[in-house]
CSV table of C-alpha atoms and ligand atoms in Angstrom, one decimal:
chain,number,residue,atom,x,y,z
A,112,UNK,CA,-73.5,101.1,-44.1
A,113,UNK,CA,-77.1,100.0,-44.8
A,114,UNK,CA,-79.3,102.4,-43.4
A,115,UNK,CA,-81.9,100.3,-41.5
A,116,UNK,CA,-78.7,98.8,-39.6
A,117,UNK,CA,-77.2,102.0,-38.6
A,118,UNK,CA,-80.1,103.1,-37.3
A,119,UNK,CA,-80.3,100.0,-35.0
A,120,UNK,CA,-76.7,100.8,-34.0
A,121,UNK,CA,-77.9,104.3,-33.3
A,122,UNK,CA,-80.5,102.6,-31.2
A,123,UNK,CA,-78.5,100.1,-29.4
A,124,UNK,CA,-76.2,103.0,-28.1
A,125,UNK,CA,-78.8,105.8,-27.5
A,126,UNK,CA,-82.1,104.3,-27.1
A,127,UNK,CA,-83.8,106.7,-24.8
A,128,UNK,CA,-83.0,109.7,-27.7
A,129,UNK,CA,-83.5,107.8,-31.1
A,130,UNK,CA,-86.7,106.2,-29.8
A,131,UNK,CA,-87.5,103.5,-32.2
A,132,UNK,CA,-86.0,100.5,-33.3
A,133,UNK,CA,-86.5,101.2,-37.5
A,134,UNK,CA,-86.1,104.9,-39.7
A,135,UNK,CA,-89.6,106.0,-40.7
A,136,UNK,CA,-91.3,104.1,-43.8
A,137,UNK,CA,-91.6,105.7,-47.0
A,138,UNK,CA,-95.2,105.7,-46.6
A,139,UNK,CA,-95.1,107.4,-43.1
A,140,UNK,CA,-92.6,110.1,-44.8
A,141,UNK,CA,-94.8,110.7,-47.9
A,142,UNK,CA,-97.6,112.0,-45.0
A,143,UNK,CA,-95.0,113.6,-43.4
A,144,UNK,CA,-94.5,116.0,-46.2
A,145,UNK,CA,-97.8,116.2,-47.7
A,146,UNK,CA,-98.9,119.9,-48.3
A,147,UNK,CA,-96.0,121.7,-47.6
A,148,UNK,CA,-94.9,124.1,-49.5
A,149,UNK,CA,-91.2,125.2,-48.9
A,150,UNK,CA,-89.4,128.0,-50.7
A,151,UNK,CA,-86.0,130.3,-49.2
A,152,UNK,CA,-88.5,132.4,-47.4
A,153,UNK,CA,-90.8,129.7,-45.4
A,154,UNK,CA,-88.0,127.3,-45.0
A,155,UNK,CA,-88.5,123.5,-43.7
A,156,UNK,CA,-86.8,122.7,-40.0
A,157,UNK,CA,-86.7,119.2,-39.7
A,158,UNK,CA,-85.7,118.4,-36.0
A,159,UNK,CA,-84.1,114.5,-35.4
A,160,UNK,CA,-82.8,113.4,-39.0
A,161,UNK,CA,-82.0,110.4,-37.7
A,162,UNK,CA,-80.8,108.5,-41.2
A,163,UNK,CA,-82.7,110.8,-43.3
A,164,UNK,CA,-85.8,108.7,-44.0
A,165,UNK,CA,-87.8,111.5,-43.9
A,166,UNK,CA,-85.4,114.1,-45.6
A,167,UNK,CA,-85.1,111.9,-48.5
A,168,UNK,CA,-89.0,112.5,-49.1
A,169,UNK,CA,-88.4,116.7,-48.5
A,170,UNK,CA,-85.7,117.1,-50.3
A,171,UNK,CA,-87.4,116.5,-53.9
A,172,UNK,CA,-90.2,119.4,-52.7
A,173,UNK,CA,-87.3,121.5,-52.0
A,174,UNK,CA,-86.9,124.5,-54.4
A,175,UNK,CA,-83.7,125.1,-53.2
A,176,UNK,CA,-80.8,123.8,-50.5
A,177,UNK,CA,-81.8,127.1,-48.7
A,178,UNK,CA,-85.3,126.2,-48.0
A,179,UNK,CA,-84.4,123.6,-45.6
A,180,UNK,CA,-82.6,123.1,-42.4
A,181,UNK,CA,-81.9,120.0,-40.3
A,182,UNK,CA,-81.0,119.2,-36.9
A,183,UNK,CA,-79.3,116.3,-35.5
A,184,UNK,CA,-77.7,115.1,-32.3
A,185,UNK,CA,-75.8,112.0,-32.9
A,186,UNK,CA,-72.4,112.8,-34.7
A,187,UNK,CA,-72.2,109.4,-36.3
A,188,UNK,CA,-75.5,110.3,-37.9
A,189,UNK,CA,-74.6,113.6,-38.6
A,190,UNK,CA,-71.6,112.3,-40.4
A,191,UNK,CA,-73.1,110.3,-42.4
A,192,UNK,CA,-76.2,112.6,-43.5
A,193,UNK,CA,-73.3,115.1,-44.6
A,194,UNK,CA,-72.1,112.3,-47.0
A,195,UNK,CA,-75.8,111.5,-48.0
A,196,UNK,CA,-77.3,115.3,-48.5
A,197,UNK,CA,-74.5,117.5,-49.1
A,198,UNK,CA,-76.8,120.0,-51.1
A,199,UNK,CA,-78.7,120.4,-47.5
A,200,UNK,CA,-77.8,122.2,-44.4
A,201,UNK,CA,-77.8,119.8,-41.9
A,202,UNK,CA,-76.2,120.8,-38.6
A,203,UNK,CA,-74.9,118.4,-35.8
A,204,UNK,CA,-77.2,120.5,-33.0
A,205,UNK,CA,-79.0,119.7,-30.3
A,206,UNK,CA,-83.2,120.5,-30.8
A,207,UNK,CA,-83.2,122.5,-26.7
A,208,UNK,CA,-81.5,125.1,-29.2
A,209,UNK,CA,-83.5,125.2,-32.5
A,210,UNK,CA,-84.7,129.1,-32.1
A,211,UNK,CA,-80.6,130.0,-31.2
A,212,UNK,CA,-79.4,127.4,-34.1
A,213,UNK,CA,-81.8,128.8,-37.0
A,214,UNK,CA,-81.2,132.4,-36.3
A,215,UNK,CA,-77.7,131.9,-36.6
A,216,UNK,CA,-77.8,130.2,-40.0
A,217,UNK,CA,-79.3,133.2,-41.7
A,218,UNK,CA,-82.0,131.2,-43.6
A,219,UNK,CA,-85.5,132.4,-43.9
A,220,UNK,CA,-88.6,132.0,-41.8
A,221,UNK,CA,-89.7,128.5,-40.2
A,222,UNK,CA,-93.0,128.2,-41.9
A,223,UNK,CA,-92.2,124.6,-41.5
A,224,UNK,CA,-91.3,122.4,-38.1
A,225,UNK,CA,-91.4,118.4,-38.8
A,226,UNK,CA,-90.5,117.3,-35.6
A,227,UNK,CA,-89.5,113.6,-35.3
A,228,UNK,CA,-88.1,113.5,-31.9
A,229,UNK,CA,-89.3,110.7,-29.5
A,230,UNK,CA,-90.8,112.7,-27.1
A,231,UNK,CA,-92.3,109.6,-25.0
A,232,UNK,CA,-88.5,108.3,-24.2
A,233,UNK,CA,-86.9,111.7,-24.0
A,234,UNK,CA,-86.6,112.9,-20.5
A,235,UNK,CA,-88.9,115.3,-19.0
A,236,UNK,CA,-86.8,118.3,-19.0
A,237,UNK,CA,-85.5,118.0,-22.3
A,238,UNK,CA,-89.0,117.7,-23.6
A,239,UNK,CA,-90.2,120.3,-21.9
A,240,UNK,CA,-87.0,122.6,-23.4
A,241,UNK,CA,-87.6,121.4,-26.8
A,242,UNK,CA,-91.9,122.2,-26.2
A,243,UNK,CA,-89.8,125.4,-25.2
A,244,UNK,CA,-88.6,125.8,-28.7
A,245,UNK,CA,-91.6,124.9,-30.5
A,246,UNK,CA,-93.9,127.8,-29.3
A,247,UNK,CA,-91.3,129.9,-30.1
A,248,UNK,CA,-91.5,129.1,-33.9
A,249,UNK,CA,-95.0,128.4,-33.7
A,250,UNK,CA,-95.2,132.0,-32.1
A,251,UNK,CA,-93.8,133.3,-35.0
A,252,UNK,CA,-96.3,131.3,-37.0
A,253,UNK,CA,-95.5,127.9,-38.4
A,254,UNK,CA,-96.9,124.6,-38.9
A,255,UNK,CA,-95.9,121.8,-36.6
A,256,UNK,CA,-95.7,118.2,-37.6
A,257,UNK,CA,-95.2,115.5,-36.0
A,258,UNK,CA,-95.6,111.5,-35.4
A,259,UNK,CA,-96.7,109.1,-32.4
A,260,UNK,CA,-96.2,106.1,-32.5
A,261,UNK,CA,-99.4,104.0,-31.9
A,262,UNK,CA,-98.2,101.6,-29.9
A,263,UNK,CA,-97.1,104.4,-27.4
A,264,UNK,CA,-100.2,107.0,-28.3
A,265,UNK,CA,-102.1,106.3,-24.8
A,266,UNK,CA,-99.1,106.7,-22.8
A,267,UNK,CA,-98.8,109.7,-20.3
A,268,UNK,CA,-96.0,111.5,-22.0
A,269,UNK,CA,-97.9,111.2,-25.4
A,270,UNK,CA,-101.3,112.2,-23.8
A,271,UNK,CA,-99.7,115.6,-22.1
A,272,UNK,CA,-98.2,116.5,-25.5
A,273,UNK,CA,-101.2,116.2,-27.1
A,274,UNK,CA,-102.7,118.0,-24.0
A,275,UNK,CA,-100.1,120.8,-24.3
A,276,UNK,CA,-100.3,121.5,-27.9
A,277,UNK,CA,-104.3,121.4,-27.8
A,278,UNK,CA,-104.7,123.8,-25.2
A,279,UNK,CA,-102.3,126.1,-26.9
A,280,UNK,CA,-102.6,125.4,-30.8
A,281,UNK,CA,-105.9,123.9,-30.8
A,282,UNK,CA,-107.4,120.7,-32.1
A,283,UNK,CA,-104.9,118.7,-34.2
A,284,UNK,CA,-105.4,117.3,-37.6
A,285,UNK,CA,-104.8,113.7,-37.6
A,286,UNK,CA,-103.7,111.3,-39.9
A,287,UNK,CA,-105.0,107.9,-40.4
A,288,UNK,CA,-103.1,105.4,-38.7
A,289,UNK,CA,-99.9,104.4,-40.7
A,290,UNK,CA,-99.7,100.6,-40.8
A,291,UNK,CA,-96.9,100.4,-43.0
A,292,UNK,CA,-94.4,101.9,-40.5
A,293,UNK,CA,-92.5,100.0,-38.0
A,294,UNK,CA,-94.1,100.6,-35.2
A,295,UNK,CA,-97.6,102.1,-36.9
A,296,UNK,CA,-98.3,105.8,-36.4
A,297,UNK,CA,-99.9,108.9,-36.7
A,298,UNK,CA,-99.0,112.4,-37.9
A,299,UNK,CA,-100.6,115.5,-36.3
A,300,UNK,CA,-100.3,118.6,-37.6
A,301,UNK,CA,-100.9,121.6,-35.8
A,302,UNK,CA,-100.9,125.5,-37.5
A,303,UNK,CA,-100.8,129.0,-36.1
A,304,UNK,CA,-100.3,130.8,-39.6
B,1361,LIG,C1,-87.3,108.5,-33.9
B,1361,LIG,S1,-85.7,109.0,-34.6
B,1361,LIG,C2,-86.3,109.7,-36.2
B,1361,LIG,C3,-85.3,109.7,-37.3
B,1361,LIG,C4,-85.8,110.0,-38.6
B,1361,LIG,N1,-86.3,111.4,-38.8
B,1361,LIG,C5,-86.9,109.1,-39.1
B,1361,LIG,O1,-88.1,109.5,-39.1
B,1361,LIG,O2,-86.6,107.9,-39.4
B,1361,LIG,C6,-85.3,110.4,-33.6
B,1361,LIG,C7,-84.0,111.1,-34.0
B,1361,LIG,O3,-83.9,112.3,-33.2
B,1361,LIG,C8,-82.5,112.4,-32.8
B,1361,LIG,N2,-82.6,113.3,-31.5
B,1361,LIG,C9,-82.9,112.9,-30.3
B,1361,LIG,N3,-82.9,113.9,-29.4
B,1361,LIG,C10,-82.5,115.0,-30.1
B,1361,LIG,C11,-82.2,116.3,-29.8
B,1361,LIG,N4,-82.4,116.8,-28.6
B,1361,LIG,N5,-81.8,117.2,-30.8
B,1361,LIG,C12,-81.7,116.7,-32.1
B,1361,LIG,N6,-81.9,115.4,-32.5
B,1361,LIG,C13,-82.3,114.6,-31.5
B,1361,LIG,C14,-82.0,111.0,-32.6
B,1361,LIG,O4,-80.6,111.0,-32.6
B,1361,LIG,C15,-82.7,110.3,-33.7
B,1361,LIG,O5,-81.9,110.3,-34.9
């Protein structure tokens, strides 16, 4: 199925958890992979797959399938990114377990969290588990990456994200706006390594 319509689909059933109406652009992906530097022992943990617009732009920067790790919720999703990236280990998983879920795979260190979970529609409490999650890796040091979407960057649940990770992680390194992306965004990068 053509990817932008099974997206939709995912959408049309789920829309509070896939959060947008389109997969990220190629443009927004390129800037969501920009400097990093994967290998087996600073692997990649992409959390939300979603179709895989974004994995198809990390998977070329991969030196091997090891250096990677992806997490998804929707099993029709899932099923479908097994087809598309069977090199990569992409586990149907649920991002309030990340830590748990990468520990048990045995792969190397998390230098690497691109996060593209829609944190504004998500409820509360599962934000706040997955925020949870996040200082965990980024305890361990990592560097977190992640997108707003413009249209949605003023709202309450985007401003206390920012808020949260700012007062823990410090100012966050901002991309320029993504125009090319339905909607528009940002990436913001935050490091404790
Ligand atoms: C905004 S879409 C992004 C998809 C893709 N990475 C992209 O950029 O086009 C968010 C994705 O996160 C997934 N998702 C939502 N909540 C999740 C959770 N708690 N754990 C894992 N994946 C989740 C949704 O099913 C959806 O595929």
């Amino acid at each position: 199925m053509n990817e932008n319509l099974q997206f939709l689909r995912a959408f049309l059933k789920n829309p509070g958890k896939v959060g947008a109406i389109a997969p990220s652009s190629p443009e927004l992906a390129q800037i969501m992979v920009s400097g990093l530097e994967p290998d087996r022992d600073n692997i990649i943990l992409e959390l939300g797959v979603g179709t895989g617009a974004i994995t198809k732009f990390i998977e070329p920067i991969l030196p091997d399938g090891d250096s990677y790790l992806g997490l998804e919720l929707d099993p029709k999703l899932h099923t479908s990114l097994r087809l598309a990236y069977p090199n990569l280990k992409i586990i149907e998983g649920n991002a309030c377990d990340a830590y748990k879920i990468h520990k048990e795979t045995g792969l190397g260190k998390v230098k690497y969290l691109v996060c593209c979970l829609p944190f504004v529609s998500l409820p509360r409490h599962v934000a706040e588990q997955i925020y949870g999650q996040i200082d965990l890796f980024m305890n361990d040091g990592c560097t977190l990456r992640l997108f707003q979407y413009a249209h949605g960057y003023y709202l309450p649940p985007a401003l206390k994200l920012r808020e949260r990770m700012r007062n823990l992680y410090g100012k966050s390194n901002r991309s320029r706006i993504v125009l090319k992306n339905v909607p528009p965004a940002y990436t913001l990068t935050w490091s404790t390594i």
